[in-house]
Amino acid sequence: AQKITQTQPGMFVQEKEAVTLDCTYDTSDPSYGLFWYKQPSSGEMIFLIYQGSYDQQNATEGRYSLNFQKARKSANLVISASQLGDSAMYFCAMREGGREKLTFGTGTRLTIIP
Amino acid sequence: EAQVTQNPRYLITVTGKKLTVTCSQNMNHEYMSWYRQDPGLGLRQIYYSMNVEVTDKGDVPEGYKVSRKEKRNFPLILESPSPNQTSLYFCASNSFRTTTSTDTQYFGPGTRLTVL
């Protein structure tokens, strides 16, 4: 079974609109962390936001927020007021328990339309 | 500046010609790993290292070797590259997290490898 599922291969969003990128995960470990990375066309991996499984509040970083619904095992990324520079590939990833390895989803390609 | 460096950034080679992709980090991190990225598959871990002289297989280790003789360096070796190893490769490092740490993995800029 997939540990990280991103069901949206591609999305097109009008500039200035909010966008939600979906991510569901599967783990039996009570301690885990969820990450979102942005990969622009230049290829580098840019860390955006982190949510720990024991965190009581949803993580926020500037225009990025993570809608963490633990019971549903979802960790959706919300980008408010999208900008043209947000066009990129976005990856959701999970780190479980005592392991340092990140398990990645297949990514969502976001395109912001002017 | 804290960073992970990889070389080369781009490489085109032929089947069977041994190659090494270097990776170096300046953050004194214990943990280093290699990932490959392929369309529709996301990033998959190839090998990882918990510290000097301690390495182990990730999810897709076939056809690759690694070594960790120094803490800062973690080269990826392809002894006999094949076309199915054409991919984008990332090196990453992080220090071991504590229960209060959100320590993320720092990624190198990537190496785009083409094997003809």
PDB file of C-alpha atoms in Angstrom:
ATOM      1  CA  ALA A   1       0.000   0.000   0.000  1.00  0.00           C
ATOM      2  CA  GLN A   2       1.121   3.506  -0.743  1.00  0.00           C
ATOM      3  CA  LYS A   3       2.336   5.277   2.347  1.00  0.00           C
ATOM      4  CA  ILE A   4       1.849   8.733   0.842  1.00  0.00           C
ATOM      5  CA  THR A   5      -0.853   9.389  -1.735  1.00  0.00           C
ATOM      6  CA  GLN A   6      -1.191  12.540  -3.775  1.00  0.00           C
ATOM      7  CA  THR A   7      -4.202  12.099  -6.018  1.00  0.00           C
ATOM      8  CA  GLN A   8      -3.857  15.285  -8.064  1.00  0.00           C
ATOM      9  CA  PRO A   9      -1.212  14.871 -10.773  1.00  0.00           C
ATOM     10  CA  GLY A  10      -1.798  18.416 -11.976  1.00  0.00           C
ATOM     11  CA  MET A  11      -3.742  21.509 -11.011  1.00  0.00           C
ATOM     12  CA  PHE A  12      -4.408  24.845 -12.686  1.00  0.00           C
ATOM     13  CA  VAL A  13      -5.325  27.764 -10.445  1.00  0.00           C
ATOM     14  CA  GLN A  14      -6.001  31.418 -11.143  1.00  0.00           C
ATOM     15  CA  GLU A  15      -3.520  33.855  -9.676  1.00  0.00           C
ATOM     16  CA  LYS A  16      -4.513  35.257  -6.253  1.00  0.00           C
ATOM     17  CA  GLU A  17      -6.827  32.342  -5.526  1.00  0.00           C
ATOM     18  CA  ALA A  18      -6.211  29.927  -2.669  1.00  0.00           C
ATOM     19  CA  VAL A  19      -5.236  26.385  -3.572  1.00  0.00           C
ATOM     20  CA  THR A  20      -5.344  23.127  -1.657  1.00  0.00           C
ATOM     21  CA  LEU A  21      -3.029  20.269  -2.520  1.00  0.00           C
ATOM     22  CA  ASP A  22      -4.165  16.923  -1.196  1.00  0.00           C
ATOM     23  CA  CYS A  23      -2.054  14.407   0.687  1.00  0.00           C
ATOM     24  CA  THR A  24      -3.134  11.299   2.547  1.00  0.00           C
ATOM     25  CA  TYR A  25      -0.794   9.018   4.421  1.00  0.00           C
ATOM     26  CA  ASP A  26      -0.728   5.565   5.921  1.00  0.00           C
ATOM     27  CA  THR A  27       1.203   4.598   9.014  1.00  0.00           C
ATOM     28  CA  SER A  28       0.656   2.587  12.166  1.00  0.00           C
ATOM     29  CA  ASP A  29       3.382   4.457  14.027  1.00  0.00           C
ATOM     30  CA  PRO A  30       1.975   6.987  16.519  1.00  0.00           C
ATOM     31  CA  SER A  31       5.024   9.221  16.078  1.00  0.00           C
ATOM     32  CA  TYR A  32       5.569  10.647  12.628  1.00  0.00           C
ATOM     33  CA  GLY A  33       6.232  13.877  10.801  1.00  0.00           C
ATOM     34  CA  LEU A  34       4.737  15.232   7.610  1.00  0.00           C
ATOM     35  CA  PHE A  35       6.560  17.543   5.224  1.00  0.00           C
ATOM     36  CA  TRP A  36       5.799  19.497   2.110  1.00  0.00           C
ATOM     37  CA  TYR A  37       8.459  20.353  -0.435  1.00  0.00           C
ATOM     38  CA  LYS A  38       8.327  22.570  -3.504  1.00  0.00           C
ATOM     39  CA  GLN A  39      10.316  21.728  -6.605  1.00  0.00           C
ATOM     40  CA  PRO A  40      10.455  24.540  -9.181  1.00  0.00           C
ATOM     41  CA  SER A  41      11.502  23.908 -12.767  1.00  0.00           C
ATOM     42  CA  SER A  42      15.122  24.484 -11.768  1.00  0.00           C
ATOM     43  CA  GLY A  43      14.935  21.187  -9.869  1.00  0.00           C
ATOM     44  CA  GLU A  44      15.943  21.956  -6.305  1.00  0.00           C
ATOM     45  CA  MET A  45      13.877  20.719  -3.361  1.00  0.00           C
ATOM     46  CA  ILE A  46      12.637  23.542  -1.155  1.00  0.00           C
ATOM     47  CA  PHE A  47      11.250  22.732   2.294  1.00  0.00           C
ATOM     48  CA  LEU A  48       7.932  24.486   2.928  1.00  0.00           C
ATOM     49  CA  ILE A  49       6.270  23.268   6.090  1.00  0.00           C
ATOM     50  CA  TYR A  50       6.305  20.552   8.742  1.00  0.00           C
ATOM     51  CA  GLN A  51       3.615  18.957  10.931  1.00  0.00           C
ATOM     52  CA  GLY A  52       4.384  16.567  13.777  1.00  0.00           C
ATOM     53  CA  SER A  53       1.879  13.895  14.684  1.00  0.00           C
ATOM     54  CA  TYR A  54       1.624  15.193  18.234  1.00  0.00           C
ATOM     55  CA  ASP A  55       1.301  18.837  17.281  1.00  0.00           C
ATOM     56  CA  GLN A  56      -1.986  20.215  18.537  1.00  0.00           C
ATOM     57  CA  GLN A  57      -2.253  23.022  16.042  1.00  0.00           C
ATOM     58  CA  ASN A  58      -2.008  23.092  12.278  1.00  0.00           C
ATOM     59  CA  ALA A  59       1.352  24.324  11.059  1.00  0.00           C
ATOM     60  CA  THR A  60       1.590  27.654   9.258  1.00  0.00           C
ATOM     61  CA  GLU A  61       4.485  29.321   7.453  1.00  0.00           C
ATOM     62  CA  GLY A  62       3.617  32.598   5.786  1.00  0.00           C
ATOM     63  CA  ARG A  63       1.218  31.856   2.917  1.00  0.00           C
ATOM     64  CA  TYR A  64       1.488  28.114   3.550  1.00  0.00           C
ATOM     65  CA  SER A  65      -0.625  26.226   6.019  1.00  0.00           C
ATOM     66  CA  LEU A  66      -1.100  22.548   6.602  1.00  0.00           C
ATOM     67  CA  ASN A  67      -4.616  21.254   7.132  1.00  0.00           C
ATOM     68  CA  PHE A  68      -3.849  18.305   9.384  1.00  0.00           C
ATOM     69  CA  GLN A  69      -6.729  15.892   9.974  1.00  0.00           C
ATOM     70  CA  LYS A  70      -5.227  13.074  11.977  1.00  0.00           C
ATOM     71  CA  ALA A  71      -8.283  10.820  12.092  1.00  0.00           C
ATOM     72  CA  ARG A  72      -8.601  10.988   8.315  1.00  0.00           C
ATOM     73  CA  LYS A  73      -4.823  10.690   7.868  1.00  0.00           C
ATOM     74  CA  SER A  74      -4.683  13.694   5.648  1.00  0.00           C
ATOM     75  CA  ALA A  75      -2.197  16.559   5.534  1.00  0.00           C
ATOM     76  CA  ASN A  76      -3.289  18.951   2.825  1.00  0.00           C
ATOM     77  CA  LEU A  77      -1.186  21.951   1.895  1.00  0.00           C
ATOM     78  CA  VAL A  78      -3.052  25.232   1.555  1.00  0.00           C
ATOM     79  CA  ILE A  79      -1.456  28.108  -0.313  1.00  0.00           C
ATOM     80  CA  SER A  80      -3.261  31.388   0.168  1.00  0.00           C
ATOM     81  CA  ALA A  81      -3.277  34.139  -2.457  1.00  0.00           C
ATOM     82  CA  SER A  82      -1.364  32.162  -5.055  1.00  0.00           C
ATOM     83  CA  GLN A  83       1.362  33.828  -7.089  1.00  0.00           C
ATOM     84  CA  LEU A  84       2.910  33.016 -10.442  1.00  0.00           C
ATOM     85  CA  GLY A  85       6.060  31.933  -8.619  1.00  0.00           C
ATOM     86  CA  ASP A  86       4.081  29.180  -6.918  1.00  0.00           C
ATOM     87  CA  SER A  87       4.020  27.238 -10.178  1.00  0.00           C
ATOM     88  CA  ALA A  88       6.047  24.133  -9.372  1.00  0.00           C
ATOM     89  CA  MET A  89       5.896  20.483  -8.414  1.00  0.00           C
ATOM     90  CA  TYR A  90       4.829  19.878  -4.816  1.00  0.00           C
ATOM     91  CA  PHE A  91       5.692  16.797  -2.836  1.00  0.00           C
ATOM     92  CA  CYS A  92       4.220  15.522   0.397  1.00  0.00           C
ATOM     93  CA  ALA A  93       6.536  13.337   2.493  1.00  0.00           C
ATOM     94  CA  MET A  94       6.448  11.437   5.772  1.00  0.00           C
ATOM     95  CA  ARG A  95       9.029  10.396   8.325  1.00  0.00           C
ATOM     96  CA  GLU A  96       7.953   7.601  10.659  1.00  0.00           C
ATOM     97  CA  GLY A  97       8.958   6.886  14.235  1.00  0.00           C
ATOM     98  CA  GLY A  98      12.670   6.597  14.803  1.00  0.00           C
ATOM     99  CA  ARG A  99      13.523   6.404  11.136  1.00  0.00           C
ATOM    100  CA  GLU A 100      15.203   9.294   9.376  1.00  0.00           C
ATOM    101  CA  LYS A 101      14.061   8.274   5.906  1.00  0.00           C
ATOM    102  CA  LEU A 102      11.498  10.383   4.086  1.00  0.00           C
ATOM    103  CA  THR A 103       8.837   8.606   2.059  1.00  0.00           C
ATOM    104  CA  PHE A 104       7.512  10.768  -0.748  1.00  0.00           C
ATOM    105  CA  GLY A 105       4.301  10.951  -2.675  1.00  0.00           C
ATOM    106  CA  THR A 106       4.269  11.151  -6.451  1.00  0.00           C
ATOM    107  CA  GLY A 107       3.774  14.888  -6.462  1.00  0.00           C
ATOM    108  CA  THR A 108       1.304  17.449  -7.786  1.00  0.00           C
ATOM    109  CA  ARG A 109       2.255  19.845 -10.558  1.00  0.00           C
ATOM    110  CA  LEU A 110       0.684  23.227  -9.798  1.00  0.00           C
ATOM    111  CA  THR A 111       0.342  25.823 -12.505  1.00  0.00           C
ATOM    112  CA  ILE A 112      -0.765  29.352 -11.631  1.00  0.00           C
ATOM    113  CA  ILE A 113      -2.582  31.119 -14.431  1.00  0.00           C
ATOM    114  CA  PRO A 114      -2.259  34.914 -14.705  1.00  0.00           C
TER     115      PRO A 114
ATOM    116  CA  GLU B   1      26.200  29.017   4.422  1.00  0.00           C
ATOM    117  CA  ALA B   2      24.700  25.650   5.341  1.00  0.00           C
ATOM    118  CA  GLN B   3      24.491  23.544   2.231  1.00  0.00           C
ATOM    119  CA  VAL B   4      24.690  20.194   0.515  1.00  0.00           C
ATOM    120  CA  THR B   5      26.705  20.176  -2.689  1.00  0.00           C
ATOM    121  CA  GLN B   6      26.633  17.611  -5.471  1.00  0.00           C
ATOM    122  CA  ASN B   7      28.852  17.149  -8.485  1.00  0.00           C
ATOM    123  CA  PRO B   8      28.408  16.925 -11.330  1.00  0.00           C
ATOM    124  CA  ARG B   9      25.061  18.633 -11.820  1.00  0.00           C
ATOM    125  CA  TYR B  10      24.599  17.100 -15.255  1.00  0.00           C
ATOM    126  CA  LEU B  11      26.135  13.963 -16.688  1.00  0.00           C
ATOM    127  CA  ILE B  12      25.627  12.046 -19.893  1.00  0.00           C
ATOM    128  CA  THR B  13      27.416   8.719 -20.038  1.00  0.00           C
ATOM    129  CA  VAL B  14      27.259   5.360 -21.766  1.00  0.00           C
ATOM    130  CA  THR B  15      26.229   1.962 -20.518  1.00  0.00           C
ATOM    131  CA  GLY B  16      28.858   0.245 -18.400  1.00  0.00           C
ATOM    132  CA  LYS B  17      31.164   3.196 -17.794  1.00  0.00           C
ATOM    133  CA  LYS B  18      31.711   3.529 -14.042  1.00  0.00           C
ATOM    134  CA  LEU B  19      30.832   6.877 -12.538  1.00  0.00           C
ATOM    135  CA  THR B  20      30.753   8.593  -9.166  1.00  0.00           C
ATOM    136  CA  VAL B  21      28.486  11.393  -8.048  1.00  0.00           C
ATOM    137  CA  THR B  22      29.954  13.260  -5.118  1.00  0.00           C
ATOM    138  CA  CYS B  23      27.987  14.705  -2.204  1.00  0.00           C
ATOM    139  CA  SER B  24      29.294  16.910   0.562  1.00  0.00           C
ATOM    140  CA  GLN B  25      27.629  18.722   3.470  1.00  0.00           C
ATOM    141  CA  ASN B  26      29.040  21.378   5.765  1.00  0.00           C
ATOM    142  CA  MET B  27      26.601  21.046   8.666  1.00  0.00           C
ATOM    143  CA  ASN B  28      28.270  18.180  10.533  1.00  0.00           C
ATOM    144  CA  HIS B  29      25.177  16.049   9.985  1.00  0.00           C
ATOM    145  CA  GLU B  30      25.268  12.400  10.949  1.00  0.00           C
ATOM    146  CA  TYR B  31      22.595  11.206   8.556  1.00  0.00           C
ATOM    147  CA  MET B  32      23.021  11.324   4.787  1.00  0.00           C
ATOM    148  CA  SER B  33      21.062   9.660   2.039  1.00  0.00           C
ATOM    149  CA  TRP B  34      20.619   9.382  -1.704  1.00  0.00           C
ATOM    150  CA  TYR B  35      17.317   9.546  -3.553  1.00  0.00           C
ATOM    151  CA  ARG B  36      16.373   9.161  -7.164  1.00  0.00           C
ATOM    152  CA  GLN B  37      13.444  10.973  -8.713  1.00  0.00           C
ATOM    153  CA  ASP B  38      11.521   9.559 -11.647  1.00  0.00           C
ATOM    154  CA  PRO B  39       8.339  10.895 -13.268  1.00  0.00           C
ATOM    155  CA  GLY B  40       5.221   9.541 -11.628  1.00  0.00           C
ATOM    156  CA  LEU B  41       7.200   7.880  -8.843  1.00  0.00           C
ATOM    157  CA  GLY B  42       8.305  10.753  -6.647  1.00  0.00           C
ATOM    158  CA  LEU B  43      11.595  10.401  -4.780  1.00  0.00           C
ATOM    159  CA  ARG B  44      12.785   7.000  -3.665  1.00  0.00           C
ATOM    160  CA  GLN B  45      15.625   6.329  -1.279  1.00  0.00           C
ATOM    161  CA  ILE B  46      18.624   4.453  -2.682  1.00  0.00           C
ATOM    162  CA  TYR B  47      21.035   4.240   0.259  1.00  0.00           C
ATOM    163  CA  TYR B  48      21.521   5.979   3.544  1.00  0.00           C
ATOM    164  CA  SER B  49      24.212   6.391   6.174  1.00  0.00           C
ATOM    165  CA  MET B  50      23.760   6.921   9.877  1.00  0.00           C
ATOM    166  CA  ASN B  51      27.376   7.913  10.426  1.00  0.00           C
ATOM    167  CA  VAL B  52      30.921   7.265   9.255  1.00  0.00           C
ATOM    168  CA  GLU B  53      31.343   3.667   8.049  1.00  0.00           C
ATOM    169  CA  VAL B  54      27.640   2.930   8.667  1.00  0.00           C
ATOM    170  CA  THR B  55      25.570   2.543   5.509  1.00  0.00           C
ATOM    171  CA  ASP B  56      22.440   0.623   4.604  1.00  0.00           C
ATOM    172  CA  LYS B  57      20.127  -0.028   1.689  1.00  0.00           C
ATOM    173  CA  GLY B  58      17.069   2.050   0.999  1.00  0.00           C
ATOM    174  CA  ASP B  59      14.175   1.086  -1.225  1.00  0.00           C
ATOM    175  CA  VAL B  60      15.972   0.883  -4.582  1.00  0.00           C
ATOM    176  CA  PRO B  61      19.646  -0.011  -3.972  1.00  0.00           C
ATOM    177  CA  GLU B  62      20.235  -2.318  -6.950  1.00  0.00           C
ATOM    178  CA  GLY B  63      23.024  -1.115  -9.198  1.00  0.00           C
ATOM    179  CA  TYR B  64      24.405   1.413  -6.721  1.00  0.00           C
ATOM    180  CA  LYS B  65      27.157   1.544  -4.127  1.00  0.00           C
ATOM    181  CA  VAL B  66      27.995   4.117  -1.488  1.00  0.00           C
ATOM    182  CA  SER B  67      30.722   4.788   1.027  1.00  0.00           C
ATOM    183  CA  ARG B  68      31.042   7.017   4.091  1.00  0.00           C
ATOM    184  CA  LYS B  69      34.682   7.409   4.974  1.00  0.00           C
ATOM    185  CA  GLU B  70      34.293  10.957   6.226  1.00  0.00           C
ATOM    186  CA  LYS B  71      31.335  12.529   7.930  1.00  0.00           C
ATOM    187  CA  ARG B  72      30.911  15.266   5.363  1.00  0.00           C
ATOM    188  CA  ASN B  73      31.081  13.138   2.200  1.00  0.00           C
ATOM    189  CA  PHE B  74      28.760  10.477   0.840  1.00  0.00           C
ATOM    190  CA  PRO B  75      29.531   9.557  -2.777  1.00  0.00           C
ATOM    191  CA  LEU B  76      27.173   7.509  -4.940  1.00  0.00           C
ATOM    192  CA  ILE B  77      28.879   5.007  -7.200  1.00  0.00           C
ATOM    193  CA  LEU B  78      27.426   3.372 -10.290  1.00  0.00           C
ATOM    194  CA  GLU B  79      29.822   0.548 -11.162  1.00  0.00           C
ATOM    195  CA  SER B  80      28.141  -0.343 -14.448  1.00  0.00           C
ATOM    196  CA  PRO B  81      25.421   2.166 -15.290  1.00  0.00           C
ATOM    197  CA  SER B  82      22.452   1.096 -17.362  1.00  0.00           C
ATOM    198  CA  PRO B  83      19.788   3.168 -19.160  1.00  0.00           C
ATOM    199  CA  ASN B  84      17.242   2.441 -16.416  1.00  0.00           C
ATOM    200  CA  GLN B  85      19.421   4.458 -14.056  1.00  0.00           C
ATOM    201  CA  THR B  86      18.738   7.584 -16.070  1.00  0.00           C
ATOM    202  CA  SER B  87      17.199   9.796 -13.417  1.00  0.00           C
ATOM    203  CA  LEU B  88      17.489  12.901 -11.249  1.00  0.00           C
ATOM    204  CA  TYR B  89      19.531  12.146  -8.140  1.00  0.00           C
ATOM    205  CA  PHE B  90      19.417  13.989  -4.848  1.00  0.00           C
ATOM    206  CA  CYS B  91      21.734  13.804  -1.898  1.00  0.00           C
ATOM    207  CA  ALA B  92      20.289  14.839   1.463  1.00  0.00           C
ATOM    208  CA  SER B  93      21.513  15.251   5.033  1.00  0.00           C
ATOM    209  CA  ASN B  94      20.164  16.007   8.481  1.00  0.00           C
ATOM    210  CA  SER B  95      21.175  15.732  12.095  1.00  0.00           C
ATOM    211  CA  PHE B  96      19.313  13.220  14.177  1.00  0.00           C
ATOM    212  CA  ARG B  97      16.117  14.786  15.362  1.00  0.00           C
ATOM    213  CA  THR B  98      15.068  15.254  18.924  1.00  0.00           C
ATOM    214  CA  THR B  99      11.498  14.973  20.096  1.00  0.00           C
ATOM    215  CA  THR B 100      11.117  18.741  19.849  1.00  0.00           C
ATOM    216  CA  SER B 101      12.919  19.176  16.570  1.00  0.00           C
ATOM    217  CA  THR B 102      11.338  19.830  13.229  1.00  0.00           C
ATOM    218  CA  ASP B 103      14.676  19.192  11.615  1.00  0.00           C
ATOM    219  CA  THR B 104      14.170  18.658   7.965  1.00  0.00           C
ATOM    220  CA  GLN B 105      16.433  17.065   5.449  1.00  0.00           C
ATOM    221  CA  TYR B 106      18.612  19.439   3.490  1.00  0.00           C
ATOM    222  CA  PHE B 107      18.744  18.514  -0.164  1.00  0.00           C
ATOM    223  CA  GLY B 108      21.512  19.041  -2.636  1.00  0.00           C
ATOM    224  CA  PRO B 109      20.734  20.733  -5.963  1.00  0.00           C
ATOM    225  CA  GLY B 110      20.345  17.434  -7.808  1.00  0.00           C
ATOM    226  CA  THR B 111      22.337  15.596 -10.472  1.00  0.00           C
ATOM    227  CA  ARG B 112      20.648  14.858 -13.756  1.00  0.00           C
ATOM    228  CA  LEU B 113      22.107  11.627 -15.121  1.00  0.00           C
ATOM    229  CA  THR B 114      21.517  10.227 -18.581  1.00  0.00           C
ATOM    230  CA  VAL B 115      22.831   6.764 -19.445  1.00  0.00           C
ATOM    231  CA  LEU B 116      22.831   5.993 -23.174  1.00  0.00           C
TER     232      LEU B 116
END
